[in-house]
Tab-separated table of C-alpha atoms in Angstrom:
chain	number	residue	atom	x	y	z
P	275	MET	CA	-22.856	-0.061	-26.864
P	276	ILE	CA	-23.180	-1.298	-23.284
P	277	ASP	CA	-26.479	-2.895	-22.298
P	278	GLY	CA	-28.058	-2.650	-18.894
P	279	GLY	CA	-27.436	-6.253	-17.884
P	280	ASP	CA	-30.148	-7.880	-15.753
P	281	ASP	CA	-33.794	-6.896	-15.975
P	282	VAL	CA	-34.398	-3.792	-13.874
P	283	ARG	CA	-37.056	-5.645	-11.817
P	284	THR	CA	-34.470	-8.166	-10.597
P	285	ARG	CA	-31.527	-5.816	-10.300
P	286	PRO	CA	-29.946	-5.736	-6.793
P	287	LYS	CA	-30.077	-2.601	-4.687
P	288	ARG	CA	-26.287	-2.231	-4.842
P	289	THR	CA	-23.952	-3.115	-7.667
P	290	PHE	CA	-20.195	-3.291	-7.156
P	291	LEU	CA	-17.873	-2.550	-10.074
P	292	PHE	CA	-14.368	-3.992	-9.650
P	293	LEU	CA	-11.350	-2.555	-11.448
P	294	GLN	CA	-7.733	-3.676	-11.152
P	295	GLY	CA	-6.498	-5.477	-8.076
P	296	LEU	CA	-3.248	-7.245	-7.283
P	297	ALA	CA	-1.893	-10.458	-8.768
P	298	SER	CA	-3.814	-12.247	-6.029
P	299	PRO	CA	-7.147	-14.109	-5.716
P	300	PHE	CA	-8.393	-11.510	-3.201
P	301	PHE	CA	-10.692	-9.597	-5.589
P	302	LYS	CA	-11.994	-12.822	-7.122
P	303	ARG	CA	-13.000	-14.187	-3.728
P	304	LEU	CA	-14.429	-10.868	-2.581
P	305	GLY	CA	-16.469	-10.619	-5.786
P	306	LYS	CA	-17.847	-14.139	-5.286
P	307	ALA	CA	-18.683	-13.378	-1.654
P	308	LEU	CA	-20.614	-10.251	-2.632
P	309	ARG	CA	-22.452	-12.124	-5.372
P	310	ASN	CA	-23.382	-14.917	-2.950
P	311	GLU	CA	-24.847	-12.352	-0.559
P	312	GLY	CA	-27.182	-10.843	-3.152
P	313	TYR	CA	-25.153	-7.966	-4.492
P	314	GLY	CA	-24.637	-7.177	-8.145
P	315	VAL	CA	-21.015	-7.657	-9.192
P	316	GLU	CA	-19.414	-6.248	-12.345
P	317	ARG	CA	-15.816	-6.171	-13.493
P	318	ILE	CA	-13.755	-4.456	-16.171
P	319	ASN	CA	-10.644	-6.353	-17.289
P	320	LEU	CA	-7.945	-4.084	-18.678
P	321	ASN	CA	-5.522	-6.868	-19.610
P	322	LEU	CA	-5.258	-10.646	-19.723
P	323	GLY	CA	-3.740	-10.802	-16.239
P	324	ASP	CA	-6.862	-9.113	-14.859
P	325	ARG	CA	-8.983	-11.714	-16.621
P	326	LEU	CA	-6.971	-14.677	-15.297
P	327	PHE	CA	-7.279	-13.489	-11.702
P	328	TRP	CA	-11.011	-12.774	-11.863
P	329	GLY	CA	-13.189	-15.650	-13.104
P	330	VAL	CA	-16.501	-14.290	-11.765
P	331	PRO	CA	-19.467	-13.852	-14.166
P	332	GLY	CA	-20.226	-10.281	-15.160
P	333	ALA	CA	-16.853	-9.192	-16.558
P	334	VAL	CA	-16.350	-6.821	-19.499
P	335	ASP	CA	-13.077	-6.526	-21.422
P	336	TYR	CA	-11.904	-2.997	-22.242
P	337	ARG	CA	-9.570	-3.046	-25.230
P	338	GLY	CA	-9.780	0.599	-26.232
P	339	ARG	CA	-7.426	3.533	-25.866
P	340	PHE	CA	-6.811	5.246	-22.556
P	341	ASP	CA	-8.141	8.475	-24.065
P	342	ASP	CA	-11.545	6.796	-24.477
P	343	TRP	CA	-11.576	5.212	-21.028
P	344	ARG	CA	-13.670	7.884	-19.307
P	345	ASP	CA	-16.490	7.692	-21.862
P	346	PHE	CA	-16.556	3.892	-21.748
P	347	LEU	CA	-16.576	3.839	-17.948
P	348	SER	CA	-19.292	6.487	-17.698
P	349	ALA	CA	-21.553	4.557	-20.060
P	350	LEU	CA	-21.031	1.295	-18.173
P	351	MET	CA	-21.654	2.865	-14.765
P	352	ASP	CA	-24.914	4.355	-16.003
P	353	ALA	CA	-26.105	1.222	-17.841
P	354	ARG	CA	-25.356	-1.137	-14.945
P	355	GLU	CA	-26.503	1.324	-12.280
P	356	VAL	CA	-23.237	0.979	-10.370
P	357	THR	CA	-23.446	2.088	-6.746
P	358	ASP	CA	-19.964	1.062	-5.523
P	359	LEU	CA	-16.511	1.103	-7.097
P	360	VAL	CA	-13.805	-1.264	-5.808
P	361	LEU	CA	-10.142	-1.006	-6.797
P	362	PHE	CA	-6.607	-1.460	-5.504
P	363	GLY	CA	-4.445	1.653	-5.402
P	364	ASP	CA	-5.802	5.106	-6.156
P	365	GLY	CA	-2.803	6.416	-8.087
P	366	ARG	CA	-2.956	4.340	-11.277
P	367	PRO	CA	-4.072	6.477	-14.252
P	368	TYR	CA	-7.129	4.311	-14.989
P	369	HIS	CA	-8.121	4.488	-11.343
P	370	ARG	CA	-7.690	8.257	-11.026
P	371	VAL	CA	-10.158	8.689	-13.907
P	372	ALA	CA	-12.497	6.073	-12.437
P	373	ILE	CA	-12.569	7.677	-8.987
P	374	ALA	CA	-13.396	11.095	-10.445
P	375	THR	CA	-16.087	9.556	-12.657
P	376	ALA	CA	-17.606	7.710	-9.700
P	377	GLN	CA	-17.610	10.756	-7.447
P	378	LEU	CA	-19.467	12.792	-10.064
P	379	ARG	CA	-22.221	10.147	-9.973
P	380	GLY	CA	-22.385	9.732	-6.206
P	381	VAL	CA	-20.896	6.234	-6.468
P	382	ASP	CA	-19.159	5.057	-3.286
P	383	VAL	CA	-15.450	4.360	-3.811
P	384	HIS	CA	-13.709	1.609	-1.822
P	385	VAL	CA	-9.920	1.727	-2.200
P	386	PHE	CA	-7.807	-1.228	-1.085
P	387	GLU	CA	-4.105	-0.886	-0.425
P	388	GLU	CA	-1.331	-2.456	1.625
P	389	GLY	CA	-1.868	-1.857	5.336
P	390	TYR	CA	-1.010	1.349	7.133
P	391	PHE	CA	0.102	-1.028	9.904
P	392	ARG	CA	1.948	-4.126	8.754
P	393	PRO	CA	2.185	-7.074	8.432
P	394	HIS	CA	-1.196	-8.132	9.832
P	395	TRP	CA	-3.422	-5.530	8.173
P	396	ILE	CA	-4.644	-4.325	4.790
P	397	THR	CA	-6.235	-0.963	4.074
P	398	MET	CA	-9.790	-0.410	2.878
P	399	GLU	CA	-10.685	3.273	2.823
P	400	ALA	CA	-13.463	5.348	1.309
P	401	GLY	CA	-12.459	7.666	-1.507
P	402	GLY	CA	-8.697	7.302	-1.345
P	403	VAL	CA	-5.677	6.439	0.781
P	404	ASN	CA	-2.560	8.150	2.092
P	405	GLY	CA	-2.472	11.624	0.535
P	406	PHE	CA	-6.124	11.247	-0.544
P	407	SER	CA	-7.245	9.865	2.828
P	408	SER	CA	-10.297	11.272	4.592
P	409	LEU	CA	-8.972	10.377	8.058
P	410	PRO	CA	-9.238	13.234	10.575
P	411	ARG	CA	-6.230	15.528	10.743
P	412	ASP	CA	-7.019	17.256	14.035
P	413	PRO	CA	-5.353	15.635	17.076
P	414	GLU	CA	-8.195	16.562	19.408
P	415	THR	CA	-10.752	14.974	17.067
P	416	ILE	CA	-8.658	11.811	16.937
P	417	ARG	CA	-8.401	11.672	20.745
P	418	ARG	CA	-12.159	12.153	21.099
P	419	LEU	CA	-12.962	9.465	18.531
P	420	ALA	CA	-10.552	7.057	20.214
P	421	ASP	CA	-12.288	7.570	23.573
P	422	GLU	CA	-15.635	6.739	21.944
P	423	LEU	CA	-14.429	3.530	20.297
P	424	PRO	CA	-14.629	0.133	22.006
P	425	GLU	CA	-11.482	-1.776	22.782
P	426	GLN	CA	-10.048	-3.497	19.736
P	427	VAL	CA	-10.600	-7.203	19.202
P	428	PRO	CA	-7.258	-9.069	19.028
P	429	HIS	CA	-6.222	-9.629	15.423
P	430	ARG	CA	-4.975	-12.830	13.866
P	431	PRO	CA	-1.318	-12.920	12.803
P	432	ILE	CA	-0.865	-12.825	9.032
P	433	TYR	CA	2.091	-14.276	7.188
P	434	GLY	CA	2.586	-13.868	3.459
P	435	ASP	CA	4.249	-16.334	1.132
P	436	MET	CA	6.913	-14.624	-0.972
P	437	ARG	CA	7.248	-17.568	-3.344
P	438	THR	CA	3.505	-17.638	-4.025
P	439	ARG	CA	3.454	-13.865	-4.409
P	440	SER	CA	6.292	-14.020	-6.935
P	441	LEU	CA	4.630	-16.847	-8.878
P	442	TRP	CA	1.324	-14.973	-9.115
P	443	ASP	CA	3.179	-11.873	-10.283
P	444	VAL	CA	4.990	-13.804	-13.022
P	445	ILE	CA	1.720	-15.396	-14.202
P	446	TYR	CA	-0.026	-12.019	-14.288
P	447	ASN	CA	2.734	-10.208	-16.167
P	448	GLY	CA	3.578	-13.206	-18.339
P	449	ALA	CA	0.014	-13.298	-19.639
P	450	ASN	CA	0.130	-9.599	-20.491
P	451	MET	CA	3.501	-9.847	-22.219
P	452	GLY	CA	2.570	-13.015	-24.117
P	453	PHE	CA	-0.759	-11.770	-25.484
P	454	PRO	CA	-0.595	-7.949	-25.685
P	455	TYR	CA	-2.687	-7.923	-28.879
P	456	LEU	CA	-5.751	-9.048	-26.907
P	457	TYR	CA	-5.834	-5.669	-25.153
P	458	PRO	CA	-4.071	-3.373	-27.626
P	459	GLY	CA	-4.947	-0.122	-25.854
P	460	TYR	CA	-3.717	-1.091	-22.391
P	461	ARG	CA	-1.275	1.283	-20.736
P	462	ARG	CA	0.953	-0.099	-17.942
P	463	TYR	CA	1.053	1.919	-14.735
P	464	ARG	CA	4.557	0.812	-13.692
P	465	PRO	CA	7.456	2.767	-15.215
P	466	GLN	CA	9.601	-0.247	-16.219
P	467	HIS	CA	8.758	-3.183	-18.444
P	468	PRO	CA	8.243	-6.366	-16.363
P	469	LEU	CA	11.160	-8.165	-18.050
P	470	ILE	CA	13.496	-5.343	-17.066
P	471	GLU	CA	12.211	-5.493	-13.491
P	472	TYR	CA	12.664	-9.265	-13.353
P	473	ALA	CA	16.242	-8.909	-14.608
P	474	GLY	CA	16.896	-6.487	-11.753
P	475	TRP	CA	15.348	-8.908	-9.259
P	476	ILE	CA	17.505	-11.778	-10.487
P	477	GLY	CA	20.620	-9.677	-10.008
P	478	ARG	CA	19.544	-8.687	-6.520
P	479	PHE	CA	18.768	-12.304	-5.652
P	480	MET	CA	22.266	-13.337	-6.702
P	481	ARG	CA	23.785	-10.663	-4.430
P	482	ARG	CA	21.588	-11.385	-1.409
P	483	LYS	CA	24.127	-13.349	0.666
P	484	ALA	CA	26.906	-10.820	0.126
P	485	GLU	CA	24.532	-7.964	0.952
P	486	ALA	CA	23.343	-9.745	4.094
P	487	ARG	CA	26.955	-10.028	5.298
P	488	ARG	CA	27.546	-6.341	4.580
P	489	ALA	CA	24.374	-5.349	6.418
P	490	ALA	CA	25.404	-7.405	9.454
P	491	GLY	CA	28.785	-5.677	9.352
P	492	VAL	CA	27.163	-2.252	9.403
P	493	GLU	CA	24.987	-3.218	12.369
P	494	GLN	CA	27.992	-4.566	14.267
P	495	ALA	CA	30.020	-1.433	13.550
P	496	LEU	CA	27.219	0.831	14.754
P	497	ALA	CA	26.889	-1.187	17.961
P	498	ALA	CA	30.654	-1.190	18.570
P	499	GLU	CA	31.067	2.552	17.959
P	500	GLY	CA	28.103	3.563	20.082
P	501	ALA	CA	27.741	6.757	18.044
P	502	PRO	CA	24.250	8.182	17.477
P	503	TYR	CA	22.711	7.406	14.114
P	504	PHE	CA	19.565	8.184	12.114
P	505	VAL	CA	17.810	5.849	9.673
P	506	LEU	CA	16.563	6.786	6.200
P	507	PRO	CA	14.454	3.849	4.892
P	508	LEU	CA	13.995	4.046	1.133
P	509	GLN	CA	10.727	3.619	-0.723
P	510	LEU	CA	10.231	2.515	-4.331
P	511	ASP	CA	10.620	4.913	-7.245
P	512	SER	CA	7.457	3.387	-8.724
P	513	ASP	CA	5.461	3.992	-5.533
P	514	TYR	CA	2.620	6.450	-6.122
P	515	GLN	CA	3.231	7.788	-2.623
P	516	ILE	CA	6.456	9.203	-4.044
P	517	ARG	CA	5.084	10.100	-7.472
P	518	LEU	CA	1.863	11.768	-6.231
P	519	HIS	CA	2.262	12.621	-2.570
P	520	SER	CA	5.790	13.944	-2.173
P	521	PRO	CA	7.988	16.725	-3.564
P	522	PHE	CA	10.413	14.122	-4.938
P	523	SER	CA	10.435	12.171	-8.189
P	524	ALA	CA	12.939	9.449	-7.205
P	525	MET	CA	14.663	8.102	-4.120
P	526	ASN	CA	18.112	9.298	-5.200
P	527	GLU	CA	16.743	12.833	-4.827
P	528	VAL	CA	15.608	11.992	-1.305
P	529	VAL	CA	19.033	10.637	-0.309
P	530	GLU	CA	20.773	13.703	-1.724
P	531	PHE	CA	18.387	16.113	0.018
P	532	VAL	CA	18.577	14.402	3.406
P	533	ALA	CA	22.347	13.865	3.240
P	534	ARG	CA	23.045	17.543	2.476
P	535	SER	CA	20.956	18.617	5.451
P	536	PHE	CA	22.613	16.017	7.668
P	537	ALA	CA	26.104	17.121	6.616
P	538	ALA	CA	25.336	20.745	7.427
P	539	HIS	CA	23.407	20.377	10.691
P	540	ALA	CA	23.888	16.991	12.404
P	541	ALA	CA	26.375	16.416	15.205
P	542	PRO	CA	29.815	15.523	13.770
P	543	GLU	CA	29.856	12.112	15.460
P	544	ALA	CA	26.409	11.132	14.156
P	545	ARG	CA	25.832	8.663	11.314
P	546	LEU	CA	23.097	8.447	8.661
P	547	VAL	CA	22.045	4.940	7.584
P	548	VAL	CA	20.305	4.503	4.211
P	549	LYS	CA	18.305	1.255	4.187
P	550	LEU	CA	17.109	-0.283	0.917
P	551	HIS	CA	13.440	-1.213	0.521
P	552	PRO	CA	13.037	-5.021	0.605
P	553	LEU	CA	11.014	-4.941	-2.655
P	554	ASP	CA	13.391	-2.693	-4.585
P	555	ASN	CA	13.936	-4.179	-8.065
P	556	GLY	CA	17.680	-3.524	-8.043
P	557	LEU	CA	17.698	-1.626	-11.342
P	558	VAL	CA	19.371	1.367	-9.701
P	559	ASN	CA	22.673	0.695	-7.951
P	560	ARG	CA	21.662	2.298	-4.656
P	561	ARG	CA	24.928	1.408	-2.944
P	562	ARG	CA	26.981	3.209	-5.566
P	563	ALA	CA	24.584	6.164	-5.631
P	564	THR	CA	24.824	6.460	-1.830
P	565	GLN	CA	28.617	6.343	-1.956
P	566	ILE	CA	28.659	9.108	-4.583
P	567	THR	CA	26.365	11.202	-2.400
P	568	GLY	CA	28.684	10.590	0.566
P	569	ARG	CA	31.645	11.940	-1.383
P	570	ARG	CA	29.695	14.862	-2.812
P	571	THR	CA	28.382	15.983	0.578
P	572	GLY	CA	31.611	15.357	2.462
P	573	LEU	CA	29.970	12.774	4.734
P	574	GLY	CA	32.237	9.942	3.622
P	575	ASP	CA	31.868	6.942	5.916
P	576	ARG	CA	29.326	8.799	8.060
P	577	LEU	CA	26.811	7.918	5.322
P	578	LEU	CA	26.164	4.177	5.522
P	579	TYR	CA	24.155	1.843	3.301
P	580	MET	CA	22.320	-1.390	4.080
P	581	ASP	CA	20.504	-3.928	1.921
P	582	GLY	CA	18.999	-6.237	4.518
P	583	GLY	CA	19.528	-6.441	8.248
P	584	GLN	CA	17.095	-6.273	11.146
P	585	GLY	CA	14.875	-3.281	10.397
P	586	ALA	CA	13.025	-3.124	13.726
P	587	GLY	CA	16.218	-3.512	15.762
P	588	LEU	CA	17.978	-0.894	13.661
P	589	ILE	CA	15.162	1.562	14.361
P	590	ASP	CA	15.061	0.717	18.083
P	591	ARG	CA	18.727	1.627	18.537
P	592	SER	CA	18.552	4.785	16.380
P	593	SER	CA	18.197	8.424	17.406
P	594	GLY	CA	15.424	8.968	14.874
P	595	VAL	CA	13.915	8.011	11.532
P	596	VAL	CA	13.498	10.105	8.364
P	597	VAL	CA	10.798	9.009	5.915
P	598	VAL	CA	8.990	10.508	2.961
P	599	ASN	CA	5.652	8.863	3.745
P	600	SER	CA	6.547	5.197	4.178
P	601	THR	CA	4.594	2.912	6.506
P	602	ILE	CA	7.944	2.480	8.264
P	603	GLY	CA	6.938	5.798	9.805
P	604	THR	CA	4.069	4.123	11.672
P	605	LEU	CA	6.444	1.388	12.848
P	606	ALA	CA	8.927	3.963	14.144
P	607	ILE	CA	6.209	5.954	15.910
P	608	ASP	CA	4.790	2.784	17.471
P	609	ARG	CA	8.258	2.042	18.842
P	610	GLY	CA	8.556	5.522	20.348
P	611	LYS	CA	11.190	6.815	17.931
P	612	PRO	CA	11.373	10.457	16.809
P	613	THR	CA	10.222	10.527	13.192
P	614	ILE	CA	9.995	13.205	10.518
P	615	ALA	CA	7.955	12.880	7.305
P	616	LEU	CA	9.037	14.807	4.207
P	617	GLY	CA	5.900	14.058	2.150
P	618	GLN	CA	2.173	13.715	2.740
P	619	ALA	CA	1.528	11.032	5.350
P	620	ILE	CA	-1.546	10.227	7.427
P	621	TYR	CA	0.635	10.113	10.546
P	622	ASP	CA	2.359	13.477	10.039
P	623	LEU	CA	0.596	15.132	12.970
P	624	PRO	CA	1.617	17.035	16.099
P	625	GLY	CA	2.193	14.497	18.831
P	626	LEU	CA	3.294	11.830	16.368
P	627	THR	CA	6.055	13.287	14.197
P	628	HIS	CA	8.624	16.047	14.513
P	629	GLN	CA	6.867	19.203	13.326
P	630	GLY	CA	9.964	21.376	12.984
P	631	THR	CA	12.429	21.546	10.130
P	632	LEU	CA	14.706	18.746	9.027
P	633	GLU	CA	17.625	20.866	10.226
P	634	SER	CA	16.204	21.004	13.773
P	635	PHE	CA	15.452	17.269	13.699
P	636	TRP	CA	19.133	16.322	13.713
P	637	ARG	CA	19.844	18.224	16.935
P	638	ALA	CA	16.565	18.025	18.885
P	639	PRO	CA	14.166	15.422	17.426
P	640	THR	CA	10.692	15.375	18.982
P	641	PRO	CA	9.591	11.934	20.216
P	642	PRO	CA	5.970	10.819	19.756
P	643	ASP	CA	3.415	11.090	22.562
P	644	PRO	CA	2.626	7.465	23.555
P	645	ASP	CA	-0.984	8.241	24.509
P	646	PHE	CA	-1.634	9.951	21.194
P	647	VAL	CA	0.093	7.111	19.319
P	648	ALA	CA	-2.368	4.663	20.906
P	649	ALA	CA	-5.347	6.914	20.097
P	650	PHE	CA	-4.194	7.396	16.504
P	651	ARG	CA	-3.701	3.678	15.944
P	652	LYS	CA	-7.111	2.910	17.411
P	653	VAL	CA	-8.923	5.368	15.115
P	654	VAL	CA	-7.008	4.429	11.967
P	655	THR	CA	-7.549	0.717	12.600
P	656	ALA	CA	-11.272	1.146	13.242
P	657	GLN	CA	-11.860	3.315	10.167
P	658	THR	CA	-9.498	1.902	7.551
P	659	GLN	CA	-7.757	-1.342	8.529
P	660	LEU	CA	-8.804	-4.949	7.995
P	661	ASN	CA	-7.032	-7.912	9.506
P	662	GLY	CA	-5.852	-10.051	6.589
P	663	GLY	CA	-3.462	-10.203	3.680
P	664	PHE	CA	-3.196	-10.691	-0.071
P	665	TYR	CA	-0.490	-13.323	-0.552
P	666	SER	CA	-1.559	-16.643	0.963
P	667	GLY	CA	-4.802	-18.606	0.924
P	668	GLU	CA	-5.455	-18.194	4.659
P	669	ALA	CA	-4.573	-14.484	4.642
P	670	VAL	CA	-6.952	-13.870	1.721
P	671	ASP	CA	-9.770	-15.778	3.443
P	672	ILE	CA	-9.417	-13.639	6.568
P	673	ALA	CA	-9.249	-10.425	4.510
P	674	VAL	CA	-12.364	-11.324	2.486
P	675	ALA	CA	-14.385	-12.159	5.601
P	676	ASN	CA	-13.434	-8.859	7.247
P	677	ALA	CA	-14.004	-6.855	4.056
P	678	MET	CA	-17.488	-8.327	3.789
P	679	VAL	CA	-18.304	-7.261	7.342
P	680	ARG	CA	-17.199	-3.693	6.567
P	681	LEU	CA	-19.123	-3.585	3.291
P	682	VAL	CA	-22.286	-5.097	4.763
P	683	ALA	CA	-22.183	-2.546	7.582
P	684	HIS	CA	-22.311	0.057	4.822
P	685	SER	CA	-25.446	-1.597	3.399
P	686	PRO	CA	-28.519	-1.002	5.606
P	687	HIS	CA	-30.861	-3.284	3.639
P	688	LEU	CA	-28.554	-6.289	3.884
P	689	ALA	CA	-27.418	-5.526	7.427
P	690	ARG	CA	-31.036	-5.562	8.641
P	691	ALA	CA	-31.677	-8.852	6.855
P	692	ARG	CA	-28.890	-10.629	8.701
P	693	ALA	CA	-29.681	-12.692	11.764
P	694	PRO	CA	-27.972	-11.498	14.959
P	695	GLY	CA	-25.879	-14.637	15.081
P	696	TRP	CA	-24.473	-14.300	11.568
P	697	ARG	CA	-20.903	-15.596	11.749
P	698	VAL	CA	-18.408	-13.242	10.180
P	699	GLU	CA	-15.761	-15.960	10.360
P	700	ARG	CA	-17.606	-17.965	7.702
P	701	ALA	CA	-15.399	-19.063	4.807
P	702	TYR	CA	-16.758	-16.737	2.135
P	703	ALA	CA	-14.347	-17.754	-0.563
P	704	GLU	CA	-15.173	-20.547	-2.980
P	705	ARG	CA	-11.807	-22.192	-3.325
P	706	SER	CA	-11.920	-22.692	-7.080
P	707	PRO	CA	-8.487	-22.824	-8.663
P	708	VAL	CA	-6.616	-19.613	-9.425
P	709	PRO	CA	-3.497	-19.662	-11.589
P	710	GLY	CA	-0.561	-20.299	-9.299
P	711	GLU	CA	-2.566	-21.312	-6.243
């Protein structure tokens, strides 16, 4: 049985329920900031890693089966009078159930995700992101909204720390692997066991110098030949943007599909460059798979592979970019490159991406309209983006401060209580130790 927590006479007007975040102190600091500003803050830990990266009073441990998750969550939302749900990623099974449960109760849902524009931004969107986004889809509406918005305030540059990110990830997963009996009903959302993923990462790390030399060789060959080429940046097989918002189940399918079209319809002198995602775990030998696809489609050395290299420069010199729904698409559009999206993407709109078939893209790719690109970026940034990051102390501080501004703006009773000179730059986070910090 779940009790109602604080006495109803002292209960805050809004209560935020946090679910899973990243292996990062971001949710912990955001929860503390909300609590310090008079909000109610609750949390459900689904595993020991969640618990280690929280540390704010008001947490409940859920150790039951996934099949019972909806009933447990419904009872807690009702007992604690939850008004807002906060989570990272809307595709995880626990989160899909939670979002539906919240929407049935009129609970506001705040979904955090990596930024639509990177590296200086994170996403905070109501209801869902990417394929579940509520951003306008009509170009004229976007242009009108952009005209009504003020000029954007310059953002602060954000730089992550890969070593810190990796350490936090190991602590989070190590806790879950070391003490699984504490949360016996927990179901992982990633397809591979963490130890298998780490083994793949170690192998990729050992090959990094050789792959960097190969990537540089590909770039030099493309520059020397001067032949037109298209770029196919890969996403992750575990990415819910592939699993939920595309017609594909794995990236090898994407390479095969795109390569067959390219072989049949692209100019004979053109090249297709497959570029590995920088966070790929290395469990699939993408180089070998690409070579097999090259032989099977008859492309041979017209189908190239890169693990590393200068991504922005590669795109700048290309004839176009093919994505499923990667945020590389926004980078390519920003840089004026013809882009086609094969899955659901917020930027797959007339004036931004090629709206014809993949077959027509190879011969006559449609470039983006620069004015509409600027309008689109302005609207998306104003409605869904926060300057900040998840993987360094300074980046988290900036993200928390900006998230608080967005959340307070959604809260009339607290917004009215604030003095006009309230400084949003205030250091909200209490810098108490977090594992790995």
